[in-house]
Coordinates of C-alpha atoms in Angstrom, one line a residue:
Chain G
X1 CA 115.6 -6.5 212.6
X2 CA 119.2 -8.7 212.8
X3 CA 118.8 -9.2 208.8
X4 CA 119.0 -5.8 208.6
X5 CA 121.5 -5.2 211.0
X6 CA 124.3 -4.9 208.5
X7 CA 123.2 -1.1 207.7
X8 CA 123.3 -0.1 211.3
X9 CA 126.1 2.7 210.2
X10 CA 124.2 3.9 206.9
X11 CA 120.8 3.5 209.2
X12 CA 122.7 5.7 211.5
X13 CA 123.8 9.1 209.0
X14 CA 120.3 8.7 207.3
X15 CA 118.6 9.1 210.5
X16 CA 120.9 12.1 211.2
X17 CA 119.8 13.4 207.9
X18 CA 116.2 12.7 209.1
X19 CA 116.1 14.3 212.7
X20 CA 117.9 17.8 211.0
X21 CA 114.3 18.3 209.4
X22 CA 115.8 17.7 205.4
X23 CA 116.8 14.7 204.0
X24 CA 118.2 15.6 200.4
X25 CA 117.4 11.8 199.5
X26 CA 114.3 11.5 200.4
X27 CA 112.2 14.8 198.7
X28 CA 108.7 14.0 197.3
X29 CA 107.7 16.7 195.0
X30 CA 103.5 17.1 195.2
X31 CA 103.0 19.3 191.7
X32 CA 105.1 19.7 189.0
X33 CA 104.9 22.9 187.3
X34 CA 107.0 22.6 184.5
X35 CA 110.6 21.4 183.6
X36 CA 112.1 24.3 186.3
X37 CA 109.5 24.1 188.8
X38 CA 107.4 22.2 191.3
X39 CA 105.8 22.3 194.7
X40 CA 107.2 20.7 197.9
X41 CA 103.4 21.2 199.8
X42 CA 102.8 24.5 198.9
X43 CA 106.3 26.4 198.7
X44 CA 107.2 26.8 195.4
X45 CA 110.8 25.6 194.3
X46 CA 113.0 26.5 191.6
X47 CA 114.5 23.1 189.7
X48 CA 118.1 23.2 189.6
X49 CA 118.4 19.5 190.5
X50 CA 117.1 17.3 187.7
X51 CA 118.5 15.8 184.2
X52 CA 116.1 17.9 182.3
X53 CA 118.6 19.2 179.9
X54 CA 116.5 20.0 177.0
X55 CA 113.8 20.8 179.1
X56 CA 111.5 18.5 177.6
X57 CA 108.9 17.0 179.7
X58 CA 106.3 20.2 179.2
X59 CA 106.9 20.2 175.5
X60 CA 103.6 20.0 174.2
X61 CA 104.2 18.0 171.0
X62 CA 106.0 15.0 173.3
X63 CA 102.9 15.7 175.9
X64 CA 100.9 14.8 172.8
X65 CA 102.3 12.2 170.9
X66 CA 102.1 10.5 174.7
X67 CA 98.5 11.0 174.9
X68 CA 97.6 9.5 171.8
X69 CA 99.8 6.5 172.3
X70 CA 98.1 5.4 175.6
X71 CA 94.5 6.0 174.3
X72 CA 95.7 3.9 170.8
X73 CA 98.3 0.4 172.3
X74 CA 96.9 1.2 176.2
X75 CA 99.2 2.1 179.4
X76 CA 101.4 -0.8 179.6
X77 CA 102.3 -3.9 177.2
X78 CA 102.1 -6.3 180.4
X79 CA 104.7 -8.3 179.4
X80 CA 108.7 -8.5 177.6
X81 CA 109.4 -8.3 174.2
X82 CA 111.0 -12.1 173.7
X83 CA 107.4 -13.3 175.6
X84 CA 104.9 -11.2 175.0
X85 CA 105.7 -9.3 171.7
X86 CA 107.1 -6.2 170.7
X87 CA 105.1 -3.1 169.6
X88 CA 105.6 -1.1 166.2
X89 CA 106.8 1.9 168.6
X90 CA 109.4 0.0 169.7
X91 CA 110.9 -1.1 166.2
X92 CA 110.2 2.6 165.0
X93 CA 112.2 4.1 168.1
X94 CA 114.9 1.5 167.3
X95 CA 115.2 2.5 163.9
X96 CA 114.8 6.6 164.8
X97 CA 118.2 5.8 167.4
X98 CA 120.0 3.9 164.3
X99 CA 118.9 6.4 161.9
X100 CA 120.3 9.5 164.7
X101 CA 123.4 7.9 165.4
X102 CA 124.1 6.8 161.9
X103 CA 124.6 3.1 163.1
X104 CA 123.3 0.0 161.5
X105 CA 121.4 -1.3 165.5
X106 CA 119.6 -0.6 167.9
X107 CA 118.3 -1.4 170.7
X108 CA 115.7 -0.1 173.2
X109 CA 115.9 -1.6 177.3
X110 CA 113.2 -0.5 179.7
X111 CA 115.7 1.6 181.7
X112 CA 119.5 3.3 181.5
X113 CA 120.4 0.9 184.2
X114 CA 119.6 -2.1 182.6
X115 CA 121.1 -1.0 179.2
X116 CA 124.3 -1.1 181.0
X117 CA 123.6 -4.3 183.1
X118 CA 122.7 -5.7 179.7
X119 CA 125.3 -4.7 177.3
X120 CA 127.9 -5.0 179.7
X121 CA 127.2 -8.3 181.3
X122 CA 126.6 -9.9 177.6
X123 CA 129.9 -8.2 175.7
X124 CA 132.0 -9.6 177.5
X125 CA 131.9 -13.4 178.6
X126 CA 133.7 -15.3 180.9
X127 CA 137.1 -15.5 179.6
X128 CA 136.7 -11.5 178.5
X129 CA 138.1 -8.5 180.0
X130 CA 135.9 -5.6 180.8
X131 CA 138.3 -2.6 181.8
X132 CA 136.2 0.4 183.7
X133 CA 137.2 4.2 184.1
X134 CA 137.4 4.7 188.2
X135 CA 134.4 7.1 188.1
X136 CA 131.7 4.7 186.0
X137 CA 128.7 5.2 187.1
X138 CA 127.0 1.9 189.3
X139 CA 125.3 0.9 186.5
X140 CA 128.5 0.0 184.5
X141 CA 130.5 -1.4 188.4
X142 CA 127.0 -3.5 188.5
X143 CA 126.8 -4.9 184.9
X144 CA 130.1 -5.5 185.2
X145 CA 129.6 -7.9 188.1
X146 CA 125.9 -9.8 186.8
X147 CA 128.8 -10.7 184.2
X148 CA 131.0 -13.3 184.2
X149 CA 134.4 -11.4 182.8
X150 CA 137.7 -10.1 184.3
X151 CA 137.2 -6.7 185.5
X152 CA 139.5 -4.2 185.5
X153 CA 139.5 -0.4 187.2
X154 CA 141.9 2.9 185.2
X155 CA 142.7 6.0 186.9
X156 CA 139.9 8.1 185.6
X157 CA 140.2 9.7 182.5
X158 CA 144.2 8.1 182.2
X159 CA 144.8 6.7 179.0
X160 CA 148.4 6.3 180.0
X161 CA 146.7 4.1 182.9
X162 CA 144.3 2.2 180.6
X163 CA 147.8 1.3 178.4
X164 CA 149.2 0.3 181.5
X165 CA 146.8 -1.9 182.1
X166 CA 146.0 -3.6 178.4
X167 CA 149.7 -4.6 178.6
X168 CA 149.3 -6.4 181.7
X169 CA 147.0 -8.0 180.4
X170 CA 149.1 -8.7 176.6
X171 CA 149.1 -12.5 177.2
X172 CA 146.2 -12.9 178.4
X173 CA 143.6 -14.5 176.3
X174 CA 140.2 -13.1 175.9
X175 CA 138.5 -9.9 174.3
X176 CA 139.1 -6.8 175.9
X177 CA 136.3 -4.0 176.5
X178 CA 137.3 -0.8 177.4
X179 CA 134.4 1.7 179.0
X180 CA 133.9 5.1 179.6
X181 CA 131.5 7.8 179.7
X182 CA 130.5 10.9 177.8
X183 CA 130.0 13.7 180.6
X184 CA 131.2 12.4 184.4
X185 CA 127.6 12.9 186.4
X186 CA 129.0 14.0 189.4
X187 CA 131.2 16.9 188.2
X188 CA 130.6 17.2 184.9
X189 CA 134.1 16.4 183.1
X190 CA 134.1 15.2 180.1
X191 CA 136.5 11.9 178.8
X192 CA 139.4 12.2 176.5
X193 CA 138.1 9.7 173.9
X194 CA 140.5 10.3 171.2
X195 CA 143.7 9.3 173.0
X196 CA 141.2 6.5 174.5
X197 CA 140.8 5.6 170.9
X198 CA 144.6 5.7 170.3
X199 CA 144.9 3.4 173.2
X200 CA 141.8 0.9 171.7
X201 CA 143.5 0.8 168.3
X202 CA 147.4 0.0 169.6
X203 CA 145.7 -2.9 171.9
X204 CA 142.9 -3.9 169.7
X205 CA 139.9 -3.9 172.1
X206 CA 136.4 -2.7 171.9
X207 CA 135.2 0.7 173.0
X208 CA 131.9 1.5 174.7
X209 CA 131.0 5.2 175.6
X210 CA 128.1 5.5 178.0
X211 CA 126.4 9.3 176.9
X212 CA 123.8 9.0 179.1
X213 CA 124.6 13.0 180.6
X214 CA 125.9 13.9 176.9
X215 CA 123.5 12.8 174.4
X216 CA 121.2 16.0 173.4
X217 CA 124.0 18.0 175.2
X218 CA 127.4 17.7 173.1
X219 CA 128.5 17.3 169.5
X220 CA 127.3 19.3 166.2
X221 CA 123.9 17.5 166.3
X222 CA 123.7 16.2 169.4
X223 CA 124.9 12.5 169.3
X224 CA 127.5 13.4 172.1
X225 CA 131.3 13.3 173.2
X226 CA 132.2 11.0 170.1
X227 CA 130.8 13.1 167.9
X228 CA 131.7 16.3 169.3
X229 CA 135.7 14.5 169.4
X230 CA 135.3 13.3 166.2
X231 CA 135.7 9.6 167.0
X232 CA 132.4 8.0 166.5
X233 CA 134.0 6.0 163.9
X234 CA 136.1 3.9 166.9
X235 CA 133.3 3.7 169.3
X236 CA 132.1 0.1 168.7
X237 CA 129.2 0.8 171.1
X238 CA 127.0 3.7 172.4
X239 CA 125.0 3.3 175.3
X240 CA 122.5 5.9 176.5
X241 CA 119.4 7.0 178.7
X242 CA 115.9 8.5 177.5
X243 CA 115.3 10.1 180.7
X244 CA 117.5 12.9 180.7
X245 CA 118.1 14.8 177.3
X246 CA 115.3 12.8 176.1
X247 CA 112.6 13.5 179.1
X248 CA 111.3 10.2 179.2
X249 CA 112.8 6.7 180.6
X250 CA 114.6 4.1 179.2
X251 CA 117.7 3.0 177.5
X252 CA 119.4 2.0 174.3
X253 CA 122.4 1.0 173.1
X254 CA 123.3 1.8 169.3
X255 CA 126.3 -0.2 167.0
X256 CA 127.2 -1.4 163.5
X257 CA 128.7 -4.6 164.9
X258 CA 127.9 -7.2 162.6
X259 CA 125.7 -9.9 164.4
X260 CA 124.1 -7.3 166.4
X261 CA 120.8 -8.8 166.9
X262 CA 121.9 -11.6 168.8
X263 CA 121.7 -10.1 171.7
X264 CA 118.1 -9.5 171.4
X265 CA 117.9 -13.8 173.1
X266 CA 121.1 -13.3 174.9
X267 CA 120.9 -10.1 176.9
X268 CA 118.8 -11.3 180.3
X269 CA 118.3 -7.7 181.3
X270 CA 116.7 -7.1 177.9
X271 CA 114.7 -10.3 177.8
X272 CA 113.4 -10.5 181.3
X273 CA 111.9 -7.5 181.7
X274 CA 108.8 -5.7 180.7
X275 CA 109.1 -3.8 177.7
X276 CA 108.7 0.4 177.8
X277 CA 104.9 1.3 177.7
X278 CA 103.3 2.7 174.7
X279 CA 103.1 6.4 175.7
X280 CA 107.2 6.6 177.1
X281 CA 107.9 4.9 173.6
X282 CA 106.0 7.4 171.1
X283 CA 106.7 10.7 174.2
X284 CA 111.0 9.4 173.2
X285 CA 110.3 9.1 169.9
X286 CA 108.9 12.6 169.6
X287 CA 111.5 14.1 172.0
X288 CA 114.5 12.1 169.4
X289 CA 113.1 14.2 166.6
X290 CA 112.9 17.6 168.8
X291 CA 116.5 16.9 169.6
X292 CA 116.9 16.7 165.8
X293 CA 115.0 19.7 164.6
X294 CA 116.0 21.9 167.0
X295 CA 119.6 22.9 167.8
X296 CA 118.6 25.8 169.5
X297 CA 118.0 23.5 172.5
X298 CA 121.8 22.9 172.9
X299 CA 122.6 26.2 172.2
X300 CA 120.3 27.4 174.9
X301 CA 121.6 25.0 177.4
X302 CA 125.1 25.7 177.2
X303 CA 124.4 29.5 177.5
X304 CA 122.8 28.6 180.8
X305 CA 125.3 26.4 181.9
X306 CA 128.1 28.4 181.2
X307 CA 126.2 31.2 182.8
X308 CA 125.7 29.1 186.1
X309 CA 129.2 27.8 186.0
X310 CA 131.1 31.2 185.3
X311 CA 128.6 32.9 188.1
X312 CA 130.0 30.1 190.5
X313 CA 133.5 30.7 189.5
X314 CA 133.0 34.7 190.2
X315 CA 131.6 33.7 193.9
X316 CA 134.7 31.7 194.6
X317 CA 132.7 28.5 194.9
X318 CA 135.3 25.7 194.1
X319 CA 133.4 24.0 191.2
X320 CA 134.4 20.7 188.7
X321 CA 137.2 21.1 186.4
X322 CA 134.9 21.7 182.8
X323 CA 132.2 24.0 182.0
X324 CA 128.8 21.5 181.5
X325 CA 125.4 20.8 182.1
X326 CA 126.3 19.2 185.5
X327 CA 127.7 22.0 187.9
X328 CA 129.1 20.3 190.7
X329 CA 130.5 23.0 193.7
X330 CA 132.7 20.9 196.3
X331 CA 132.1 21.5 199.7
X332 CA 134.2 21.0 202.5
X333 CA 132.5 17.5 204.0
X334 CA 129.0 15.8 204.1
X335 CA 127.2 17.7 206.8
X336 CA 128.2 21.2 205.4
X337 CA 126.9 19.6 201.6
X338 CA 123.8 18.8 203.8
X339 CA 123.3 22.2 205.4
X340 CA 124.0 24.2 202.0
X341 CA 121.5 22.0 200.3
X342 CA 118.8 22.6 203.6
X343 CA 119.8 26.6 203.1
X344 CA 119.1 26.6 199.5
X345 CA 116.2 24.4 199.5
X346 CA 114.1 26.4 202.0
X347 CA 115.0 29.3 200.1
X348 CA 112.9 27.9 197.4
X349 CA 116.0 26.2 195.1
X350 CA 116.4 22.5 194.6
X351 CA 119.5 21.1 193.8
X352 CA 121.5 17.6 194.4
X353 CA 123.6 16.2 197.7
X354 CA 126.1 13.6 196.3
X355 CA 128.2 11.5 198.8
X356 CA 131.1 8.8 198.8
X357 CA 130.8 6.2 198.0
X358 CA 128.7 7.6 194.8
X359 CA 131.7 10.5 194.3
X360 CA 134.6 10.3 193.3
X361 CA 138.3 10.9 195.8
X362 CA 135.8 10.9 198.6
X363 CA 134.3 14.3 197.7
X364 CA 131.0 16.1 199.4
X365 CA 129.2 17.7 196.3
X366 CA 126.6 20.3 196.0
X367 CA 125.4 19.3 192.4
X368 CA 123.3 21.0 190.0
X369 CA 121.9 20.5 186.8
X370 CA 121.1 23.3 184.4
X371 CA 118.2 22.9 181.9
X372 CA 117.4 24.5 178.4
X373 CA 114.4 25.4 179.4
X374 CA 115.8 27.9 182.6
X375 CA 115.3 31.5 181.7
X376 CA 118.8 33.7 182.2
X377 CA 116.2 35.2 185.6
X378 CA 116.1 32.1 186.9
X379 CA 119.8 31.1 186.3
X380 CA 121.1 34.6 188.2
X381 CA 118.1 34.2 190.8
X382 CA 119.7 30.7 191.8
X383 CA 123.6 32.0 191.6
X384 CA 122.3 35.1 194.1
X385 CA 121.0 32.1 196.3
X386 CA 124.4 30.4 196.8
X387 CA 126.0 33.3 197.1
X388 CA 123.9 34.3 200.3
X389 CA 124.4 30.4 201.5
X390 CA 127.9 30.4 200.9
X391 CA 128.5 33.3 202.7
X392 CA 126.0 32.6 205.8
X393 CA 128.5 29.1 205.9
X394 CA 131.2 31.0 205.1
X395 CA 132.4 29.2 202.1
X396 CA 133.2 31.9 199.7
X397 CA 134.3 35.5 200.6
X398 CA 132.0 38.8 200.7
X399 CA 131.6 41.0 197.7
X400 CA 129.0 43.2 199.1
X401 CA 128.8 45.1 195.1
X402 CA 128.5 41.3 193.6
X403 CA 125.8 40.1 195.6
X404 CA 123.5 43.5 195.8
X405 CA 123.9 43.3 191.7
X406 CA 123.1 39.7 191.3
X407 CA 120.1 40.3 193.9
X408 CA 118.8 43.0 191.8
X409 CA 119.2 41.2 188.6
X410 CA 122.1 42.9 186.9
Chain V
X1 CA 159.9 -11.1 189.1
X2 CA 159.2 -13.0 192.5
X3 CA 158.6 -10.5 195.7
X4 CA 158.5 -11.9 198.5
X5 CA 155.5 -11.9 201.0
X6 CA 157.3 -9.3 203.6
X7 CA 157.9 -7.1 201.1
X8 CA 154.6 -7.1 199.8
X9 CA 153.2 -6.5 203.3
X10 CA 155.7 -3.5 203.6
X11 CA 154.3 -1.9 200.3
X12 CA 150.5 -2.5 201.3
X13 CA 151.4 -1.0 205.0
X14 CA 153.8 1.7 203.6
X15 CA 150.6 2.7 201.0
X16 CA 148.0 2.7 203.5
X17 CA 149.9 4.6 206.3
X18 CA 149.7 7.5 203.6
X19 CA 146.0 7.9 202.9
X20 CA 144.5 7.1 206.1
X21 CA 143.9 10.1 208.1
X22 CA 145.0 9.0 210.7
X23 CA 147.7 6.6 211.8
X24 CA 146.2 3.2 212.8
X25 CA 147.9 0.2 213.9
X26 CA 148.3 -2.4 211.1
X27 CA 148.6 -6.1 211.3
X28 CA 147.2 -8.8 208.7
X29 CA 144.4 -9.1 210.6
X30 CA 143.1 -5.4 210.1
X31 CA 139.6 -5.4 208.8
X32 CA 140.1 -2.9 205.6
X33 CA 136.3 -1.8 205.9
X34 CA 135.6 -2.3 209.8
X35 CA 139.1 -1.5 211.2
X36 CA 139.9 1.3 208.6
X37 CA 136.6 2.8 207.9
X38 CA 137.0 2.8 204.0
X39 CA 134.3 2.8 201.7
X40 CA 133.8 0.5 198.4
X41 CA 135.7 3.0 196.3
X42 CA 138.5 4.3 199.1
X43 CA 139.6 0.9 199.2
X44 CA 139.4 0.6 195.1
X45 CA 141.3 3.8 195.4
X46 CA 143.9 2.3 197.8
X47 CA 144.4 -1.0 195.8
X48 CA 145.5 1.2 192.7
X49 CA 148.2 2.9 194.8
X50 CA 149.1 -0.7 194.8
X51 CA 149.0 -1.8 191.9
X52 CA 151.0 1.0 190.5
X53 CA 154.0 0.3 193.1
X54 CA 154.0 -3.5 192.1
X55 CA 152.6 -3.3 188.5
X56 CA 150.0 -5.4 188.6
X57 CA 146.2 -5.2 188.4
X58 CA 144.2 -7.0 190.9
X59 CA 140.6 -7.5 189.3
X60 CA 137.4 -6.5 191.0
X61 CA 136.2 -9.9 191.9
X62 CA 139.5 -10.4 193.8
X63 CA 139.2 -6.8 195.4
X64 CA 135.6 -8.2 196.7
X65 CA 137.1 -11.3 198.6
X66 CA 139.5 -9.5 200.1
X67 CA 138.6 -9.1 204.1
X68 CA 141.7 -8.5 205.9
X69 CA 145.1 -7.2 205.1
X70 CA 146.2 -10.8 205.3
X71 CA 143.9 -11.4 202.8
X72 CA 145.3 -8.5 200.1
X73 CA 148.8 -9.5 200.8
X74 CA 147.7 -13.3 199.6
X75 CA 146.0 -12.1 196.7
X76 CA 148.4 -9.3 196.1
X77 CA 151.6 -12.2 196.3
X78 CA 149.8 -14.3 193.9
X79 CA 149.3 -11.9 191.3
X80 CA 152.6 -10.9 191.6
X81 CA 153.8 -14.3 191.5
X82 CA 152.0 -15.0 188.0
X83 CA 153.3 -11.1 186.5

């Protein structure tokens, strides 16, 4: 037990979480019934809690396309892709992400973890500067570190910062790579990439946007923040996830850097790892092209979520600065995040706890995601929730007229 | 632009005093995680308070080494030193 000693305090809250009867990190969901519901034994639950943006994972064409794979290559390729071999599927998903993007490369890692422990790790060598937004997710604070550059943390979203910060380091030799990302998981703000770009192009450095929460979600067709910001032009490289917008698992990173490929036997978390099996490779492929085809999709989602968001706003729920997919309501410290999440969850409605360290200025989030695939029922069924949780905590005030019509449906 | 270590240690005390909680005694031999109870990011948070005051960045890697406030104050000085 002394090895493990050194989480006695973490051990500590997590067995708190444990003895109150709900633990939000440790829920194991025994049917699924489609992208907005499951079973927890045999209470039904609403999903407002996953990535499933689009709402892809029931779609029956991906569901098919899936199938087929794993009955043609078999369930797994046993092996990485610098050993063992690559598969077509994985050269045609590289060139479906090239071809999406516009971009000349791509490339496919097994998760969205590893793209960024790959790409960032390998961009920028030891006497390179990596230069992080505060709120990276710790996939871009742990690629940062397998690495052996100079890292560097801006004041979130502060280009002014950033400046600050690329003159400090004027005469200092050594590339400089700025990232950020496209939507903020935890309260769903987006970055302001142009004046980022501005910022790039006075100091000369290299730009890396991780989409992972905005790909499928923002921008005419989809791409994400630099396309919706018109800057995709200036982002030297775009990192992203297949298991949110894209329902699957995975990662990529897209770029017309000349030279590209070399990565390919440079990038350890690419080369040392086993390569995406046959049936997530042709389920992303399909879901790419459904993100293509079908705008709607976006359309839908951002009806929801500005439905969810605006109903959270009415309540008086204290909610993250942008309307997005991610609809973050702050709550006044851990334990009350802990009881509203209980509250809502035995009331048949799953959403997210998030915690410091993983939040950022120390805050206690109730996070949800909204889906695509959530009718407008669902989406007033879940705001009538919080609003009777809210007021049995007494976070928000009592609008008897408000709740009674959101209870009825409007 | 040389600063010298007491002055330093004044900044990093001055800058702390305002986002604890609570006031704490301070010496260079407060443990920033132990003694303060800041997580990974609230003291990431407090370094940039820092840096701001002294213009200067103080990379991760150095952030990571840093125990005590002894230990900031040497790292802070030194980066100072080479500004």
């Amino acid at each position: 037990m002394s090895l493990l000693e050194k989480f006695a305090t973490l051990s500590a809250q997590y067995d708190k979480l444990e003895s109150i009867g709900a633990n939000p990190f440790n829920v194991t969901f025994d049917r699924v019934l489609s992208p907005t519901e499951a079973m927890l034994g045999d209470r039904r639950v609403l999903l407002l809690g996953t990535n499933n943006y689009l709402g892809l994972t029931y779609d029956p064409a991906v569901i098919r396309k899936s199938v087929d794979a794993t009955r043609d290559f078999g369930t797994g390729t046993t092996g990485s892709r610098i050993a063992n071999g690559s598969y077509g599927g994985h050269k045609q998903l590289e060139q479906a992400l090239a071809g999406f993007y516009g971009r000349k490369h791509a490339m496919v890692f097994s998760t969205g973890y590893q793209a960024n422990l790959g790409m960032l790790s390998t961009l920028a060598g030891k006497n390179d500067h990596l230069l992080l937004d505060a709120d990276s997710h710790a996939s871009i604070y742990d690629g940062s570190r397998l690495g052996h550059a100079q890292v560097t943390r801006f004041r979130h979203n502060d280009p002014d910062d950033l400046h600050k910060r690329l003159r400090r380091l004027a005469d200092v030799p050594g590339d400089k790579v700025i990232v950020v990302e496209g939507i903020y998981s935890m309260l769903g703000d987006t970055a302001p990439l142009r004046e980022f770009v501005d910022v790039k192009r006075e100091w000369g450095a290299y730009l890396v946007v991780d989409e992972a929460h905005s790909m499928g979600v923002l921008g005419e067709t989809g791409r994400g923040l630099a396309e919706a910001q018109g800057v995709e032009a200036d982002v030297d490289f775009i990192v992203g996830t297949f298991s949110k917008s894209l329902a699957g698992v995975g990662g990529f990173c897209v770029s017309d850097m000349e030279g590209f490929d070399i990565l390919r036997v440079a990038c350890r978390p690419y080369m040392f790892t086993a390569s995406l099996p046959p049936a997530i490779i042709a389920a992303t492929t399909e879901a790419l092209h459904q993100v293509r085809t079908r705008p709607q999709l976006r359309e839908k989602l951002m009806q929801n979520a500005e439905r969810f968001y605006e109903g959270l706003v009415r309540l008086g729920f204290r909610v993250g600065p942008e309307l997005s997919p991610v609809v973050s309501a702050i709550m006044p410290d851990a334990e009350t995040a802990s009881m509203f999440w209980t509250n809502l969850l035995k009331a048949g409605l799953y959403t997210n706890v998030s915690l410091p360290p993983a939040t950022p200025n120390g805050l206690a989030l109730l996070r949800s995601s909204v889906s695509a695939a959530h009718s407008p029922q669902q989406i007033d069924h879940a705001i009538a929730l919080f609003a009777h949780v809210g007021r049995s905590l007494g976070l928000i005030p009592y609008h008897a007229a408000e709740s009674e019509a959101l209870i009825a449906g409007e | 632009m040389e600063s010298s270590v007491d002055e330093i240690r004044g900044v990093v005390f001055e800058t702390l005093r305002a986002s604890l909680p609570k006031p704490i005694e301070l010496s260079d031999q407060t443990n920033i995680v132990r003694d303060l109870g800041l997580d990974s990011v609230a003291v990431m948070d407090f370094v940039m308070e820092i840096e701001d005051r002294l213009d200067i960045s103080v990379p991760l890697d150095r952030i990571a080494e840093v125990e005590n406030i002894g230990d900031l104050v040497t790292t802070v000085r030194d980066l100072k030193g080479r500004a």
